[in-house]
Coordinates of C-alpha atoms and ligand atoms in Angstrom, one line a residue:
X1 CA 0.1 0.4 0.3
X2 CA 1.4 3.4 -1.1
X3 CA 0.0 6.3 1.2
X4 CA -2.2 8.8 -1.9
X5 CA -3.7 11.3 1.2
X6 CA -6.1 13.7 -0.3
X7 CA -8.1 15.8 2.3
X8 CA -10.4 17.3 0.1
X9 CA -11.4 12.8 -0.6
X10 CA -11.5 11.9 2.8
X11 CA -13.8 14.5 4.3
X12 CA -17.4 13.6 5.0
X13 CA -19.1 15.6 1.2
X14 CA -21.3 17.5 2.8
X15 CA -18.7 18.9 5.9
X16 CA -16.9 19.8 2.9
X17 CA -19.5 21.9 1.0
X18 CA -21.1 23.5 4.9
X19 CA -21.5 26.7 5.5
X20 CA -20.4 27.7 9.4
X21 CA -22.3 29.4 11.8
X22 CA -21.5 33.0 11.8
X23 CA -20.6 34.4 15.5
X24 CA -21.5 37.6 15.6
X25 CA -17.7 38.7 16.9
X26 CA -16.5 37.4 13.5
X27 CA -17.8 40.2 12.0
X28 CA -15.8 42.7 13.8
X29 CA -12.9 41.5 15.6
X30 CA -11.7 44.6 18.0
X31 CA -12.0 44.2 21.8
X32 CA -13.2 48.0 21.7
X33 CA -16.7 49.6 20.5
X34 CA -20.9 49.0 21.8
X35 CA -21.8 44.9 20.8
X36 CA -25.2 45.4 20.5
X37 CA -24.4 42.1 18.3
X38 CA -24.9 39.5 20.4
X39 CA -27.5 39.9 22.0
X40 CA -25.6 39.9 25.7
X41 CA -26.4 41.0 28.5
X42 CA -24.5 44.4 29.2
X43 CA -25.0 45.2 32.8
X44 CA -22.8 42.3 33.9
X45 CA -23.3 39.6 35.1
X46 CA -24.6 37.1 38.4
X47 CA -21.7 36.2 39.6
X48 CA -18.3 38.4 41.3
X49 CA -16.9 38.6 37.9
X50 CA -18.5 38.8 35.5
X51 CA -18.8 37.0 32.1
X52 CA -21.5 38.0 30.4
X53 CA -19.7 38.3 27.4
X54 CA -19.3 35.0 24.4
X55 CA -15.8 34.7 24.2
X56 CA -12.7 34.4 21.8
X57 CA -14.2 31.8 19.0
X58 CA -10.9 30.9 17.7
X59 CA -9.2 31.9 21.7
X60 CA -6.4 33.7 19.8
X61 CA -4.1 35.3 22.2
X62 CA -3.8 31.9 23.0
X63 CA -2.6 30.4 20.1
X64 CA 0.2 33.0 20.4
X65 CA 1.9 31.5 23.5
X66 CA 1.2 28.3 22.1
X67 CA 2.1 28.6 19.0
X68 CA 5.9 29.1 18.7
X69 CA 5.6 27.1 22.7
X70 CA 5.3 24.0 20.3
X71 CA 6.6 25.8 17.0
X72 CA 4.2 25.3 14.5
X73 CA 2.0 29.2 13.6
X74 CA -2.1 29.4 14.9
X75 CA -3.7 28.3 12.0
X76 CA -2.2 24.4 12.4
X77 CA -3.7 24.9 16.6
X78 CA -7.6 24.0 17.5
X79 CA -8.4 24.1 21.2
X80 CA -10.8 21.5 22.4
X81 CA -13.4 21.1 25.7
X82 CA -10.3 18.5 25.9
X83 CA -8.9 16.6 23.8
X84 CA -12.2 14.1 23.7
X85 CA -13.5 17.1 21.9
X86 CA -11.0 16.7 18.6
X87 CA -11.2 13.3 19.0
X88 CA -15.4 13.6 17.8
X89 CA -14.2 15.7 15.3
X90 CA -12.7 14.8 12.8
X91 CA -14.4 11.1 13.1
X92 CA -17.3 14.1 12.3
X93 CA -15.4 15.0 9.6
X94 CA -14.4 12.1 7.6
X95 CA -16.0 9.2 8.7
X96 CA -19.8 8.6 7.1
X97 CA -21.5 7.0 9.7
X98 CA -22.6 3.5 8.5
X99 CA -19.8 3.1 6.2
X100 CA -16.6 4.3 7.1
X101 CA -14.2 3.1 9.8
X102 CA -11.2 3.8 11.6
X103 CA -9.0 0.8 13.8
X104 CA -7.9 0.9 16.9
X105 CA -4.7 -0.8 18.9
X106 CA -6.5 -2.4 22.4
X107 CA -4.8 -2.4 24.7
X108 CA -5.6 1.4 24.1
X109 CA -7.8 4.7 25.3
X110 CA -11.2 3.7 25.9
X111 CA -13.1 7.3 23.7
X112 CA -11.5 6.1 20.9
X113 CA -13.7 3.5 20.3
X114 CA -16.9 5.7 22.2
X115 CA -16.2 8.2 20.3
X116 CA -16.8 6.0 16.7
X117 CA -20.0 4.1 18.1
X118 CA -21.7 7.4 18.8
X119 CA -20.9 8.4 15.7
X120 CA -21.9 4.4 14.6
X121 CA -18.3 4.2 12.8
X122 CA -16.7 0.9 13.3
X123 CA -14.0 -0.2 14.7
X124 CA -11.8 -2.7 13.3
X125 CA -8.6 -3.9 16.5
X126 CA -5.3 -4.3 15.3
X127 CA -3.2 -5.3 19.5
X128 CA -0.5 -3.9 20.4
X129 CA 1.7 -7.2 20.0
X130 CA 2.4 -8.8 23.8
X131 CA 6.0 -5.3 24.6
X132 CA 2.6 -2.8 24.0
X133 CA 4.5 -2.3 20.6
X134 CA 2.4 -1.8 16.9
X135 CA 2.0 -5.1 15.0
X136 CA 2.5 -2.9 11.3
X137 CA 1.6 -6.0 9.5
X138 CA -1.9 -6.4 11.7
X139 CA -2.5 -3.1 11.3
X140 CA -2.1 -3.7 7.5
X141 CA -4.4 -6.9 7.2
X142 CA -6.9 -4.5 9.4
X143 CA -6.7 -1.8 7.0
X144 CA -9.5 -0.9 4.5
X145 CA -9.8 1.3 1.6
X146 CA -13.0 2.8 4.4
X147 CA -10.8 3.2 7.0
X148 CA -10.9 7.0 7.2
X149 CA -8.2 7.0 10.9
X150 CA -6.0 5.2 12.7
X151 CA -5.4 6.0 16.3
X152 CA -2.2 5.9 18.4
X153 CA -1.5 7.0 20.9
X154 CA 1.9 6.9 23.0
X155 CA 2.8 7.2 25.4
X156 CA -0.2 4.7 25.3
X157 CA -3.0 4.5 27.9
X158 CA -3.2 2.2 30.1
X159 CA 0.2 0.3 28.8
X160 CA 2.3 3.2 30.0
X161 CA 4.8 2.8 27.4
X162 CA 6.0 5.1 24.3
X163 CA 5.3 3.0 20.3
X164 CA 8.4 3.3 18.3
X165 CA 8.9 5.8 16.0
X166 CA 9.6 3.6 13.0
X167 CA 5.9 1.8 13.4
X168 CA 4.2 5.7 13.1
X169 CA 6.6 6.4 10.1
X170 CA 6.0 3.6 8.4
X171 CA 2.3 4.4 8.4
X172 CA 2.3 7.5 8.2
X173 CA 4.4 6.5 5.2
X174 CA 2.0 3.4 3.7
X175 CA -2.0 4.7 5.0
X176 CA -3.8 6.8 3.3
X177 CA -6.3 8.1 5.7
X178 CA -5.9 10.5 8.3
X179 CA -3.0 9.3 11.9
X180 CA -3.8 10.7 14.4
X181 CA -1.2 10.9 16.4
X182 CA -2.6 11.1 20.5
X183 CA 0.1 12.9 23.5
X184 CA -1.5 13.4 26.9
X185 CA 1.4 11.4 28.9
X186 CA 4.7 13.8 26.3
X187 CA 5.2 15.8 29.2
X188 CA 6.0 12.8 31.2
X189 CA 9.1 10.8 28.7
X190 CA 11.7 12.1 27.0
X191 CA 10.0 11.0 23.8
X192 CA 10.1 14.3 21.2
X193 CA 6.9 15.4 20.5
X194 CA 5.6 14.4 16.1
X195 CA 4.5 18.5 16.6
X196 CA 7.9 18.3 15.0
X197 CA 6.8 16.1 12.3
X198 CA 3.9 17.9 10.6
X199 CA 5.9 19.3 7.9
X200 CA 6.6 15.9 6.3
X201 CA 4.0 13.9 6.8
X202 CA -0.1 15.8 5.4
X203 CA -1.7 12.7 7.1
X204 CA -0.5 13.5 10.8
X205 CA -3.0 15.0 13.4
X206 CA -1.2 15.5 17.3
X207 CA -3.6 15.7 19.7
X208 CA -2.3 16.8 23.3
X209 CA -3.6 18.2 26.3
X210 CA -3.9 20.7 29.5
X211 CA -5.2 17.5 31.4
X212 CA -2.3 16.1 32.8
X213 CA 1.2 18.0 33.4
X214 CA -0.9 21.2 33.3
X215 CA -3.4 20.5 35.7
X216 CA -5.7 21.7 33.9
X217 CA -8.5 18.9 33.5
X218 CA -11.3 20.5 35.5
X219 CA -11.1 23.5 32.6
X220 CA -11.3 21.1 29.7
X221 CA -8.9 22.5 27.2
X222 CA -7.5 19.6 24.6
X223 CA -5.0 20.4 21.6
X224 CA -4.9 19.7 17.7
X225 CA -1.8 20.4 15.9
X226 CA -2.2 19.2 12.4
X227 CA -1.8 20.8 8.5
X228 CA -3.6 24.5 8.0
X229 CA -6.5 22.3 6.1
X230 CA -7.3 20.3 8.6
X231 CA -6.9 23.5 11.5
X232 CA -9.3 25.1 9.2
X233 CA -12.3 22.2 9.0
X234 CA -12.7 21.7 11.9
X235 CA -13.4 24.8 13.0
X236 CA -15.9 25.1 10.6
X237 CA -17.3 22.2 12.8
X238 CA -16.6 23.3 16.2
X239 CA -19.6 24.5 18.1
X240 CA -18.5 28.6 18.1
X241 CA -17.8 29.0 21.7
X242 CA -16.4 26.0 22.4
X243 CA -14.3 27.5 24.9
X244 CA -15.5 29.3 28.0
X245 CA -14.2 32.7 29.2
X246 CA -13.3 31.6 32.4
X247 CA -11.1 28.3 30.9
X248 CA -9.4 30.6 28.1
X249 CA -8.6 33.3 30.9
X250 CA -7.6 30.7 33.3
X251 CA -5.7 29.3 30.8
X252 CA -4.2 32.1 30.1
X253 CA -3.0 32.7 33.1
X254 CA -1.2 29.3 33.9
X255 CA 0.7 29.6 30.1
X256 CA 3.1 32.4 32.1
X257 CA 4.0 29.8 34.9
X258 CA 5.5 27.6 32.9
X259 CA 8.3 26.6 35.1
X260 CA 5.5 25.8 37.7
X261 CA 4.2 22.3 34.7
X262 CA 8.3 22.0 34.9
X263 CA 8.2 21.8 38.1
X264 CA 5.1 19.4 38.9
X265 CA 6.0 17.1 36.6
X266 CA 9.9 17.2 38.2
X267 CA 8.0 16.0 41.3
X268 CA 5.7 13.8 39.6
X269 CA 8.3 11.7 37.7
X270 CA 10.1 11.5 40.8
X271 CA 7.0 9.8 43.3
X272 CA 6.5 7.6 39.6
X273 CA 10.0 5.9 40.5
X274 CA 10.1 5.8 43.9
X275 CA 6.6 4.1 44.4
X276 CA 8.3 1.4 41.5
X277 CA 10.7 0.9 43.5
X278 CA 8.1 0.5 46.4
X279 CA 6.0 -1.4 44.5
X280 CA 8.9 -3.4 43.3
X281 CA 9.2 -4.7 47.1
X282 CA 5.4 -6.6 47.3
X283 CA 4.9 -10.5 47.5
X284 CA 1.9 -9.9 45.9
X285 CA 2.7 -7.9 43.0
X286 CA 3.8 -9.9 39.8
X287 CA 5.0 -6.8 37.3
X288 CA 5.3 -2.9 37.5
X289 CA 5.9 -1.6 33.4
X290 CA 8.0 0.7 32.5
X291 CA 5.9 4.0 32.4
X292 CA 7.0 7.1 29.9
X293 CA 3.1 8.6 32.0
X294 CA 1.7 9.2 35.1
X295 CA 0.6 6.7 36.0
X296 CA 2.3 3.0 36.8
X297 CA 0.4 -0.1 35.4
X298 CA 0.7 -3.5 37.5
X299 CA -0.1 -6.5 37.3
X300 CA -1.1 -8.3 40.5
X301 CA -1.7 -12.2 41.4
X302 CA -4.7 -11.6 42.6
X303 CA -6.4 -8.0 40.5
X304 CA -9.7 -8.4 42.9
X305 CA -8.7 -8.4 46.0
X306 CA -6.7 -5.6 45.2
X307 CA -8.9 -2.8 44.3
X308 CA -11.8 -4.4 46.7
X309 CA -9.1 -3.6 49.4
X310 CA -8.0 -0.8 48.2
X311 CA -11.6 1.0 47.7
X312 CA -12.4 -0.8 51.4
X313 CA -9.3 1.6 52.0
X314 CA -11.2 4.0 50.1
X315 CA -8.1 4.5 47.9
X316 CA -9.1 3.6 44.1
X317 CA -7.1 3.1 41.2
X318 CA -8.1 1.9 38.2
X319 CA -9.0 -1.9 37.2
X320 CA -7.7 -3.1 34.7
X321 CA -7.9 -6.8 34.9
X322 CA -10.1 -7.8 31.8
X323 CA -8.8 -6.0 29.2
X324 CA -6.2 -7.5 26.7
X325 CA -3.2 -8.1 27.8
X326 CA -3.4 -6.4 30.7
X327 CA -4.7 -9.3 32.9
X328 CA -4.4 -8.9 36.5
X329 CA -3.6 -5.0 36.1
X330 CA -4.2 -2.9 37.5
X331 CA -3.6 1.3 36.4
X332 CA -1.9 3.3 39.6
X333 CA -1.7 7.1 38.7
X334 CA 1.3 8.5 40.6
X335 CA -0.3 10.7 43.4
X336 CA 1.2 13.4 45.8
X337 CA 4.5 11.7 47.9
X338 CA 1.3 11.4 51.3
X339 CA -1.2 9.7 49.2
X340 CA 2.2 7.4 47.5
X341 CA 3.0 6.5 51.4
X342 CA -0.7 5.6 52.7
X343 CA -1.5 3.5 49.4
X344 CA 1.6 1.8 50.1
X345 CA 1.0 1.2 53.5
X346 CA -2.2 0.4 53.0
X347 CA -0.7 -2.1 51.0
X348 CA 1.5 -3.0 53.0
X349 CA -1.4 -4.3 55.5
X350 CA -2.4 -6.6 52.9
X351 CA -2.7 -10.1 53.1
Ligands
PLP401 C1 -4.2 8.8 26.0 C2 -5.8 10.2 26.6 N1 -6.1 11.0 25.6 C3 -7.0 11.9 25.2 C4 -7.7 11.9 26.5 C5 -8.5 12.9 27.2 O1 -7.9 14.2 28.3 P1 -8.7 15.4 27.6 O2 -8.5 16.2 29.6 O3 -8.5 15.9 27.5 O4 -10.0 15.6 28.1 C6 -7.4 10.7 27.9 C7 -8.2 11.0 29.3 O5 -7.8 10.2 29.6 C8 -6.3 9.6 27.2 O6 -5.7 8.9 28.1

């Protein structure tokens, strides 16, 4: 198979023709004036802070900071209501319900399949190898003419490892649909982001999020990086004001304290290795898998019993014991030093 990528033929025909909603602020982008164009409340808000004006639909102030940080122009950045929003929009843009298909590599992040299913889009599966790597041969044997998107999660959730660069290159070179590389956990890894390869591969889409390293899961802001043409399409089909005003304001202030993010990442990485060392000492732990993320996948002799016991101690971890290749495993997010001590203390008295 050779890559014949052509965005126009990949998109759903009616999306290409779509006339997007034109918001009031599309017509005038200045910040000064008497704004009588959007049926807002001119007096103020019921809250202490004023939120009576609609937010910037394209989040230009934020993109002006993120662009230079990531080495891309603003027209290659899309911001979504979490990275879950671009996951949904990419399917909407390309997949005809009941006809087109996407491909995932289990075990992986659950929303790729859920989002596809919401749109009545079939999901093909090319499971990872036993060492959690991409099986390129299996991927290409699953790809069909109707396959529009292949999802690659690196570092992968729930396994925690990064997917080989050569395998992703092999996929990008030979697959004519979109390859979406989800880098939600990239800040915890030493791997280089695929954003730097966007010029090389027009079919490459990179997802990142403010929910993990930046500590802003509650704000719901995710990033999508792609060709200008694809970003234009995502902007056309998104809800007009998809990032709220408080989220934009909080994010702008967060972006000015980059050092805080870096300090938190270092702390989490230190805690991750400490937690790994201690977990490996427990007799009922069979394996702690290598991790490039802010969690550890841990195989237990009896995961169900450990899960139940931890819940009794109000410690909540993620049960992945029924997931393919993760049999007997729990996924444990790295907590604060105190939380990790409490977890280990509880586990030490488990019998
Ligand atoms: C791999 C992966 N991608 C995307 C997301 C969604 O993140 P967001 O909070 O940006 O929607 C998650 C959340 O856990 C994730 O694990």
